[in-house]
CSV table of C-alpha atoms and ligand atoms in Angstrom, one decimal:
chain,number,residue,atom,x,y,z
S,1,MET,CA,-111.9,39.5,211.5
S,2,SER,CA,-111.8,39.2,215.2
S,3,GLY,CA,-111.2,41.7,218.4
S,4,ARG,CA,-111.0,42.0,222.1
S,5,THR,CA,-113.8,43.1,224.2
S,6,ALA,CA,-112.5,45.1,227.4
S,7,ASN,CA,-112.3,41.8,229.6
S,8,GLY,CA,-109.9,40.3,227.4
S,9,VAL,CA,-112.9,37.7,225.7
S,10,ARG,CA,-111.9,37.1,221.8
S,11,VAL,CA,-115.0,38.6,219.8
S,12,ALA,CA,-116.2,37.9,215.7
S,13,GLN,CA,-115.4,41.8,214.4
S,14,VAL,CA,-115.6,43.3,211.0
S,15,ARG,CA,-112.4,45.9,210.3
S,16,TRP,CA,-114.5,48.4,208.5
S,17,GLY,CA,-113.3,51.1,205.9
S,18,VAL,CA,-115.6,54.2,204.7
S,19,LEU,CA,-115.2,55.3,201.3
S,20,SER,CA,-115.0,59.2,201.5
S,21,THR,CA,-116.3,62.0,204.1
S,22,ALA,CA,-119.9,61.9,203.1
S,23,ASN,CA,-122.5,64.1,205.3
S,24,ILE,CA,-124.6,60.8,205.9
S,25,GLY,CA,-121.8,58.7,206.8
S,26,ALA,CA,-120.2,61.2,209.4
S,27,LYS,CA,-123.7,62.1,210.6
S,28,ALA,CA,-125.4,58.3,211.4
S,29,VAL,CA,-123.4,55.3,209.6
S,30,ALA,CA,-119.8,55.7,211.2
S,31,PRO,CA,-121.6,56.6,214.5
S,32,ALA,CA,-123.5,53.1,214.1
S,33,ILE,CA,-120.7,50.9,213.0
S,34,ALA,CA,-118.2,52.9,216.0
S,35,ARG,CA,-120.9,51.5,217.8
S,36,SER,CA,-121.7,48.4,216.5
S,37,ALA,CA,-120.8,44.7,218.7
S,38,ASN,CA,-119.6,43.3,215.8
S,39,GLY,CA,-117.7,46.2,214.1
S,40,ARG,CA,-114.6,48.1,214.5
S,41,LEU,CA,-114.0,51.6,212.7
S,42,LEU,CA,-110.8,51.5,211.3
S,43,ALA,CA,-110.2,53.5,208.3
S,44,VAL,CA,-111.5,56.3,205.9
S,45,ALA,CA,-110.5,57.8,202.5
S,46,SER,CA,-111.4,60.9,200.7
S,47,ARG,CA,-110.3,62.1,197.6
S,48,SER,CA,-108.6,65.1,200.1
S,49,GLY,CA,-105.9,63.7,202.4
S,50,ASP,CA,-106.5,66.7,205.2
S,51,LYS,CA,-110.3,65.8,205.1
S,52,ALA,CA,-109.7,62.2,205.7
S,53,ALA,CA,-107.1,63.1,208.8
S,54,ARG,CA,-110.0,65.3,210.3
S,55,TYR,CA,-112.4,62.5,209.9
S,56,ALA,CA,-110.5,60.0,211.2
S,57,GLU,CA,-109.6,62.2,214.4
S,58,THR,CA,-113.4,62.9,214.8
S,59,PHE,CA,-113.9,59.1,215.0
S,60,GLY,CA,-110.8,58.0,216.6
S,61,MET,CA,-109.9,56.0,213.2
S,62,GLU,CA,-106.5,54.5,213.4
S,63,ARG,CA,-105.7,55.2,209.5
S,64,HIS,CA,-107.0,57.8,207.3
S,65,TYR,CA,-106.0,58.2,203.2
S,66,GLY,CA,-105.8,60.4,200.3
S,67,SER,CA,-107.6,58.4,197.9
S,68,TYR,CA,-110.1,55.5,197.7
S,69,GLN,CA,-107.8,52.8,196.0
S,70,ALA,CA,-105.5,53.1,199.0
S,71,LEU,CA,-108.0,52.2,201.5
S,72,LEU,CA,-109.2,49.5,199.3
S,73,ALA,CA,-105.1,48.2,199.1
S,74,ASP,CA,-105.3,48.1,202.9
S,75,GLN,CA,-105.1,44.3,203.3
S,76,ASP,CA,-106.8,45.1,207.1
S,77,ILE,CA,-109.8,46.1,206.4
S,78,ASP,CA,-112.3,43.7,205.7
S,79,ALA,CA,-115.4,45.6,204.7
S,80,VAL,CA,-116.2,49.3,203.3
S,81,TYR,CA,-119.2,51.7,203.6
S,82,ILE,CA,-119.5,53.5,200.5
S,83,PRO,CA,-122.0,56.7,200.8
S,84,LEU,CA,-121.0,58.1,197.4
S,85,PRO,CA,-122.5,59.9,195.2
S,86,ASN,CA,-125.4,57.9,193.1
S,87,SER,CA,-123.2,57.4,189.8
S,88,LEU,CA,-120.0,56.3,191.8
S,89,HIS,CA,-121.7,53.3,193.1
S,90,LEU,CA,-121.3,50.9,190.6
S,91,GLU,CA,-117.4,51.6,190.3
S,92,TRP,CA,-116.6,51.6,193.4
S,93,THR,CA,-118.6,48.9,194.7
S,94,ILE,CA,-116.6,46.6,191.8
S,95,LYS,CA,-113.6,48.3,192.5
S,96,ALA,CA,-114.3,47.0,196.3
S,97,LEU,CA,-115.3,43.7,196.0
S,98,GLU,CA,-112.5,43.0,193.2
S,99,SER,CA,-110.2,44.1,196.2
S,100,GLY,CA,-111.7,41.8,198.6
S,101,LYS,CA,-114.0,43.7,200.3
S,102,HIS,CA,-117.3,43.2,201.1
S,103,VAL,CA,-119.7,46.2,200.5
S,104,LEU,CA,-122.0,48.3,202.2
S,105,CYS,CA,-123.3,50.3,199.3
S,106,GLU,CA,-125.9,53.2,199.9
S,107,LYS,CA,-128.9,53.5,198.3
S,108,PRO,CA,-129.9,53.2,195.8
S,109,LEU,CA,-127.8,50.4,194.9
S,110,ALA,CA,-127.1,52.0,191.2
S,111,LEU,CA,-128.8,54.0,188.4
S,112,SER,CA,-130.0,51.1,186.3
S,113,VAL,CA,-130.9,47.4,186.4
S,114,ALA,CA,-128.1,46.8,184.4
S,115,GLU,CA,-125.7,48.5,187.1
S,116,CYS,CA,-127.4,46.3,189.8
S,117,LEU,CA,-126.4,43.2,188.0
S,118,ARG,CA,-123.0,43.8,187.3
S,119,MET,CA,-122.4,44.5,191.0
S,120,GLU,CA,-124.4,41.1,191.6
S,121,GLU,CA,-121.7,39.4,189.2
S,122,ALA,CA,-119.1,40.6,190.8
S,123,ALA,CA,-120.3,40.0,194.5
S,124,ARG,CA,-120.7,36.7,193.1
S,125,LEU,CA,-117.4,36.6,191.7
S,126,SER,CA,-115.6,37.5,194.8
S,127,GLY,CA,-117.8,35.6,196.8
S,128,ARG,CA,-118.2,38.8,199.0
S,129,VAL,CA,-121.3,40.0,200.3
S,130,LEU,CA,-122.8,42.9,198.8
S,131,MET,CA,-126.1,45.1,200.5
S,132,GLU,CA,-127.5,48.1,199.3
S,133,ALA,CA,-127.8,50.2,202.6
S,134,PHE,CA,-131.6,51.0,203.0
S,135,MET,CA,-131.0,51.0,206.9
S,136,TYR,CA,-135.2,51.6,207.5
S,137,ARG,CA,-135.8,48.1,206.3
S,138,PHE,CA,-134.0,47.1,209.8
S,139,HIS,CA,-136.4,49.3,212.1
S,140,PRO,CA,-138.8,46.6,214.0
S,141,ARG,CA,-141.8,49.0,213.3
S,142,ILE,CA,-141.4,48.0,209.7
S,143,ALA,CA,-141.1,44.7,210.6
S,144,LEU,CA,-144.4,45.1,212.8
S,145,ALA,CA,-146.2,47.1,210.0
S,146,ARG,CA,-145.1,43.4,207.1
S,147,GLU,CA,-146.9,41.2,209.9
S,148,LEU,CA,-149.9,43.5,210.5
S,149,VAL,CA,-150.4,43.6,206.4
S,150,ALA,CA,-149.6,39.6,206.1
S,151,SER,CA,-151.8,38.7,208.8
S,152,GLY,CA,-154.9,40.0,207.4
S,153,ARG,CA,-156.0,42.3,209.7
S,154,LEU,CA,-156.4,45.3,207.0
S,155,GLY,CA,-158.2,42.9,204.9
S,156,THR,CA,-157.0,43.3,201.2
S,157,VAL,CA,-154.9,46.1,200.8
S,158,ARG,CA,-155.8,48.1,197.9
S,159,LEU,CA,-153.6,51.3,198.6
S,160,ILE,CA,-150.1,52.3,199.8
S,161,ARG,CA,-149.5,56.1,200.1
S,162,ALA,CA,-146.3,57.3,201.0
S,163,ALA,CA,-144.6,60.7,200.8
S,164,PHE,CA,-140.6,61.3,201.2
S,165,GLY,CA,-139.6,65.3,200.6
S,166,PHE,CA,-137.7,68.0,201.7
S,167,THR,CA,-136.2,71.1,200.2
S,168,VAL,CA,-132.6,70.9,199.1
S,169,ALA,CA,-131.3,74.7,198.6
S,170,ASP,CA,-127.9,74.5,197.9
S,171,PRO,CA,-127.6,74.5,194.3
S,172,THR,CA,-124.3,72.3,194.5
S,173,ASN,CA,-125.7,69.2,196.3
S,174,ILE,CA,-125.4,66.1,195.0
S,175,ARG,CA,-129.1,65.4,195.0
S,176,LEU,CA,-129.5,68.6,191.9
S,177,GLN,CA,-126.5,67.1,190.0
S,178,PRO,CA,-127.9,65.2,186.9
S,179,GLU,CA,-124.7,63.5,186.1
S,180,LEU,CA,-124.1,62.7,189.8
S,181,GLY,CA,-127.3,60.4,189.8
S,182,GLY,CA,-129.4,63.2,191.6
S,183,GLY,CA,-133.0,63.4,191.5
S,184,SER,CA,-136.1,63.5,193.7
S,185,LEU,CA,-136.9,59.7,192.8
S,186,MET,CA,-133.3,58.4,193.0
S,187,ASP,CA,-132.9,60.4,196.5
S,188,VAL,CA,-135.9,59.7,198.4
S,189,GLY,CA,-138.6,58.3,196.3
S,190,CYS,CA,-136.6,54.9,196.0
S,191,TYR,CA,-138.0,54.3,199.7
S,192,CYS,CA,-141.2,55.1,198.8
S,193,VAL,CA,-140.8,52.5,196.2
S,194,ASP,CA,-139.0,50.1,198.3
S,195,VAL,CA,-141.5,49.7,201.2
S,196,ALA,CA,-144.2,49.3,199.1
S,197,ARG,CA,-142.5,46.3,197.9
S,198,LEU,CA,-141.9,45.2,201.2
S,199,LEU,CA,-145.3,45.5,202.5
S,200,LEU,CA,-147.0,43.8,199.9
S,201,ALA,CA,-144.2,40.9,199.3
S,202,ALA,CA,-144.8,41.5,195.3
S,203,GLU,CA,-143.2,43.5,192.7
S,204,PRO,CA,-145.0,46.1,190.5
S,205,ASP,CA,-146.1,45.5,186.8
S,206,GLU,CA,-146.9,48.8,185.4
S,207,ALA,CA,-146.0,52.3,186.3
S,208,SER,CA,-146.9,56.4,185.7
S,209,ALA,CA,-145.1,59.3,186.8
S,210,ARG,CA,-145.4,63.3,186.0
S,211,ALA,CA,-142.4,65.4,187.0
S,212,VAL,CA,-141.0,68.8,187.8
S,213,TRP,CA,-137.9,69.0,187.0
S,214,SER,CA,-134.9,71.9,187.5
S,215,GLY,CA,-133.0,74.0,184.9
S,216,SER,CA,-130.1,71.2,185.3
S,217,GLY,CA,-132.3,68.0,184.3
S,218,VAL,CA,-133.2,66.7,187.6
S,219,ASP,CA,-136.6,65.7,189.1
S,220,VAL,CA,-137.1,68.0,191.8
S,221,HIS,CA,-140.6,66.8,192.4
S,222,LEU,CA,-142.2,63.4,191.0
S,223,ILE,CA,-145.9,62.0,191.5
S,224,GLY,CA,-145.8,58.6,190.7
S,225,ARG,CA,-148.4,55.5,190.9
S,226,LEU,CA,-147.4,51.7,190.6
S,227,GLY,CA,-149.6,49.0,190.1
S,228,PHE,CA,-149.2,45.6,191.6
S,229,GLY,CA,-152.1,43.9,190.4
S,230,ASN,CA,-155.6,45.0,192.1
S,231,ALA,CA,-153.0,46.8,194.6
S,232,CYS,CA,-151.0,50.2,194.1
S,233,LEU,CA,-148.8,52.7,195.2
S,234,SER,CA,-149.7,56.1,195.1
S,235,PHE,CA,-146.3,58.7,196.3
S,236,ASP,CA,-144.3,61.4,195.5
S,237,CYS,CA,-141.2,62.6,196.5
S,238,SER,CA,-139.5,65.8,196.2
S,239,LEU,CA,-136.8,68.2,196.9
S,240,ASP,CA,-138.5,71.4,197.0
S,241,THR,CA,-141.5,71.0,198.8
S,242,VAL,CA,-141.4,71.4,202.9
S,243,ARG,CA,-140.7,67.9,204.8
S,244,GLN,CA,-143.1,65.3,204.4
S,245,GLU,CA,-142.8,61.6,205.1
S,246,TYR,CA,-145.3,59.2,206.0
S,247,VAL,CA,-146.7,55.9,204.9
S,248,GLU,CA,-150.0,54.2,204.7
S,249,VAL,CA,-151.5,51.2,204.2
S,250,VAL,CA,-155.4,51.0,203.3
S,251,GLY,CA,-157.0,48.0,203.0
S,252,THR,CA,-160.5,46.5,202.6
S,253,GLU,CA,-161.3,46.0,206.8
S,254,GLY,CA,-158.8,48.4,208.0
S,255,ARG,CA,-155.8,51.0,207.4
S,256,LEU,CA,-152.5,51.9,209.4
S,257,ARG,CA,-150.1,55.0,209.1
S,258,LEU,CA,-146.5,55.3,210.2
S,259,ASP,CA,-145.8,59.1,210.5
S,260,LYS,CA,-141.5,59.9,210.4
S,261,ALA,CA,-142.2,56.4,208.5
S,262,LEU,CA,-138.7,55.9,207.3
S,263,LEU,CA,-136.2,58.3,209.3
S,264,PRO,CA,-137.8,58.1,212.9
S,265,GLY,CA,-134.8,58.6,214.8
S,266,THR,CA,-134.2,57.0,217.8
S,267,ALA,CA,-136.8,57.9,220.0
S,268,ALA,CA,-140.4,55.3,220.7
S,269,THR,CA,-142.5,55.1,217.5
S,270,ALA,CA,-145.8,53.8,216.9
S,271,ILE,CA,-148.0,52.4,214.3
S,272,ASP,CA,-151.2,53.8,214.1
S,273,LEU,CA,-153.9,51.1,213.1
S,274,VAL,CA,-157.8,51.8,212.3
S,275,THR,CA,-159.7,48.5,211.7
S,276,ARG,CA,-163.8,47.7,211.3
S,277,ALA,CA,-163.2,44.9,214.1
S,278,GLU,CA,-161.3,46.8,216.7
S,279,GLY,CA,-161.4,50.6,216.3
S,280,GLU,CA,-158.3,52.7,216.7
S,281,THR,CA,-155.8,51.3,218.6
S,282,ARG,CA,-151.9,52.4,218.4
S,283,SER,CA,-148.9,50.2,218.8
S,284,GLU,CA,-145.7,51.1,220.7
S,285,VAL,CA,-142.3,50.4,219.3
S,286,GLN,CA,-139.3,50.6,221.1
S,287,GLY,CA,-136.9,53.6,219.9
S,288,VAL,CA,-133.7,51.7,217.6
S,289,ASP,CA,-130.8,52.8,215.6
S,290,GLU,CA,-131.7,51.5,212.2
S,291,TYR,CA,-128.4,52.3,211.1
S,292,GLN,CA,-126.9,50.3,213.6
S,293,LEU,CA,-129.2,47.5,213.3
S,294,MET,CA,-128.3,47.8,209.6
S,295,VAL,CA,-124.5,47.8,209.8
S,296,GLU,CA,-125.0,44.6,212.3
S,297,ARG,CA,-126.9,42.9,210.5
S,298,PHE,CA,-124.5,43.6,207.2
S,299,ALA,CA,-121.6,42.4,209.6
S,300,ASP,CA,-123.1,39.0,210.9
S,301,ALA,CA,-123.4,38.0,207.3
S,302,VAL,CA,-119.7,38.8,206.7
S,303,LEU,CA,-118.7,36.6,209.5
S,304,ALA,CA,-121.3,34.1,208.9
S,305,GLY,CA,-120.3,33.8,205.2
S,306,SER,CA,-124.0,33.9,204.6
S,307,ALA,CA,-126.1,36.0,202.0
S,308,PRO,CA,-127.0,39.4,203.4
S,309,ASP,CA,-130.5,40.3,204.3
S,310,TYR,CA,-131.6,42.0,201.3
S,311,THR,CA,-129.8,41.3,197.9
S,312,ALA,CA,-128.5,42.9,194.9
S,313,ARG,CA,-130.9,41.2,193.1
S,314,HIS,CA,-133.6,42.6,195.7
S,315,ALA,CA,-132.2,46.4,194.3
S,316,ALA,CA,-132.3,45.6,190.4
S,317,ALA,CA,-135.9,44.8,191.1
S,318,GLY,CA,-136.6,47.9,192.7
S,319,MET,CA,-134.3,49.5,189.9
S,320,ALA,CA,-136.9,48.1,187.3
S,321,ALA,CA,-139.9,50.1,189.0
S,322,LEU,CA,-137.5,53.3,189.1
S,323,GLU,CA,-136.8,52.8,185.3
S,324,ALA,CA,-140.3,52.5,184.6
S,325,LEU,CA,-141.4,55.7,186.2
S,326,TYR,CA,-139.1,57.6,185.1
S,327,ALA,CA,-139.7,56.5,181.7
S,328,SER,CA,-143.4,57.3,182.7
S,329,ALA,CA,-142.2,60.8,183.5
S,330,HIS,CA,-140.6,61.3,180.6
S,331,SER,CA,-143.6,60.8,178.4
S,332,ARG,CA,-145.8,63.3,180.5
S,333,GLY,CA,-147.2,60.1,182.9
S,334,GLU,CA,-148.2,57.8,180.0
S,335,THR,CA,-148.7,54.1,181.8
S,336,VAL,CA,-145.7,52.1,181.5
S,337,PRO,CA,-145.1,48.4,181.9
S,338,VAL,CA,-142.3,47.5,184.3
S,339,THR,CA,-139.8,45.2,182.7
S,340,PRO,CA,-139.4,42.3,184.7
S,341,LEU,CA,-135.7,40.9,185.3
S,342,PRO,CA,-134.4,38.5,182.9
S,343,THR,CA,-135.4,34.8,183.7
S,344,ASN,CA,-132.1,33.2,183.2
S,345,LEU,CA,-130.0,34.8,185.9
S,346,PRO,CA,-128.2,32.6,188.1
S,347,PRO,CA,-129.5,32.5,191.9
S,348,PRO,CA,-128.5,35.5,193.6
S,349,PRO,CA,-125.2,35.3,195.7
Q,1,LIG,N1,-129.2,55.9,204.1
Q,1,LIG,C1,-129.7,57.2,204.3
Q,1,LIG,O1,-130.3,57.7,205.6
Q,1,LIG,C2,-129.0,58.3,203.4
Q,1,LIG,C3,-129.5,59.4,203.7
Q,1,LIG,C4,-128.5,60.6,202.8
Q,1,LIG,C5,-128.0,60.0,201.6
Q,1,LIG,N2,-127.7,58.9,201.3
Q,1,LIG,C6,-127.0,58.4,199.9
Q,1,LIG,O2,-125.8,58.6,200.7
Q,1,LIG,C7,-125.0,59.3,199.6
Q,1,LIG,C8,-124.3,60.1,199.7
Q,1,LIG,O3,-125.5,61.2,200.4
Q,1,LIG,P1,-124.7,62.8,201.1
Q,1,LIG,O4,-125.6,63.6,201.3
Q,1,LIG,O5,-124.0,62.2,202.4
Q,1,LIG,O6,-123.6,63.2,199.9
Q,1,LIG,P2,-122.4,64.2,200.3
Q,1,LIG,O7,-122.1,64.7,201.3
Q,1,LIG,O8,-122.5,65.0,199.0
Q,1,LIG,O9,-120.9,63.6,200.2
Q,1,LIG,C9,-120.8,62.3,198.9
Q,1,LIG,C10,-119.0,62.5,199.1
Q,1,LIG,O10,-118.5,61.8,198.2
Q,1,LIG,C11,-117.2,62.3,197.8
Q,1,LIG,N3,-117.0,62.6,196.0
Q,1,LIG,C12,-116.4,61.7,195.3
Q,1,LIG,N4,-116.4,62.4,194.3
Q,1,LIG,C13,-117.5,63.5,194.2
Q,1,LIG,C14,-118.1,64.0,193.4
Q,1,LIG,N5,-117.9,64.1,192.1
Q,1,LIG,N6,-118.7,65.3,193.9
Q,1,LIG,C15,-119.2,65.3,195.1
Q,1,LIG,N7,-118.7,64.5,195.7
Q,1,LIG,C16,-117.8,63.1,195.8
Q,1,LIG,C17,-116.9,63.0,198.6
Q,1,LIG,O11,-116.1,62.9,199.5
Q,1,LIG,P3,-114.9,62.9,199.9
Q,1,LIG,O12,-114.6,64.6,199.2
Q,1,LIG,O13,-113.8,62.8,201.0
Q,1,LIG,O14,-113.9,62.3,199.0
Q,1,LIG,C18,-118.5,63.7,199.4
Q,1,LIG,O15,-118.1,64.2,200.6
Q,1,LIG,C19,-125.9,58.8,198.0
Q,1,LIG,O16,-125.6,57.7,197.7
Q,1,LIG,C20,-127.0,59.2,199.1
Q,1,LIG,O17,-128.3,58.7,198.2
Q,1,LIG,C21,-128.2,57.9,202.2
C-alpha cells in the first residue's frame, strides 16, 4: 500500500479495484479515486471483458477483468469500490472481505438490517474496513449544518423536511426492478432518512408511509414520516416526479435550509438560516468534491487500520427505519414502531 509522488517521495496509497462499470462509478467515484491523494485506480471488473477493457482504457487503469471474482483474486488490490445493484451488495461485499479486500460499498449498504449485520460480521472476521458510500456526509456544508443544529441556534428542533426525487424514464433501469432492490426509498429516500439521523444525532422510534407502486412492484413515490421523540422527519422520495432535492430544519428559535442538499456538485454552496435573534443570514461554504473527500477518508482508515467514519452498524440502524417505512407503506400508512437493533451485538469493528 505505497506509491511515489512525482518527486520520488514515498507516500501511503491504497490500490483500488472497481466492481462493475456502473454509471455512478464512471461518472463520479472512479474519477474521485483517480484524483485522490492516497489512492490509485488500479483495476476494474465487469461481467463483460470488453466493457472492462474499455473502462480501463478510459481511466488509464492498468488492469481489467471479465469477472468480479477474478479481480478479487488479484493480490495487489487493497480495496474495492462496489457500485452493484442493491441486491448484490451483500454477496460481493462478503466475497471481497473474505478475499482480504477493504470495501467501500454503495448505498444503501444492503436490503435489510440482517444483511447489514452479516456484512459487519464479515468485516470483523476479516479485519478489513467496510463503509457505506454515502458521499454527501463528507461535504463540509453537512458538517456545518450539524454544528448549527447542535449549537442550539435553532432552539429545540421540531421538524426536518426533506425531499429527493427525479424521473427514471428507462423501464430497464435497476431502480425500477424489485428483484435488484429498486424503489424510491431504497434509491433516494434513504438519503432523507440518513440526513435526519445525522442532524438530530438520534434514531427514530416510529414510522409511517404511503407509497405509489409501479406495475413491477417498486415504490415510485413514497411519502414518509419518522418520529424521533418530539422531533419528526417528514419527507418524500420519488422516481417519477420533477427533480427535487432539499433539506430544511425547523426549530423553536430558527430554521435552516439546504438546497441541492445531497448532490451540490463542486461549486460553492450555502446554508440559509433564519433565527428570531439574528434574522436572515447566509453561510457560504467552499465547493468541494464530496466523492473525493469520501474516498480519501475511507483510504485514510484503511491506511491507519482504524474504524471508518460510518460503520455497518450505523447502516443497519438506518435500514431498521427503512424496514419500518416499508412495513407502514404496505399497510396503507399505519404507524409502526422502528425495531431497535439487538442489544447483545459486539462493539462494531
Ligand atoms: N452515491 C451516489 O451518488 C450514487 C448515485 C447513483 C447510484 N448509486 C448506487 O450505486 C449502485 C449502482 O447504481 P448505478 O445507477 O450506477 O447502476 P448501473 O449504472 O445500472 O450499474 C450497475 C452495474 O452493476 C453491474 N451488474 C451486475 N449484475 C447486474 C444486473 N443483474 N443487472 C444490472 N446490472 C448488473 C453492471 O456492471 P457490469 O455489466 O460492468 O458487470 C452494471 O453496470 C446502486 O447501489 C445505487 O444505489 C449511488
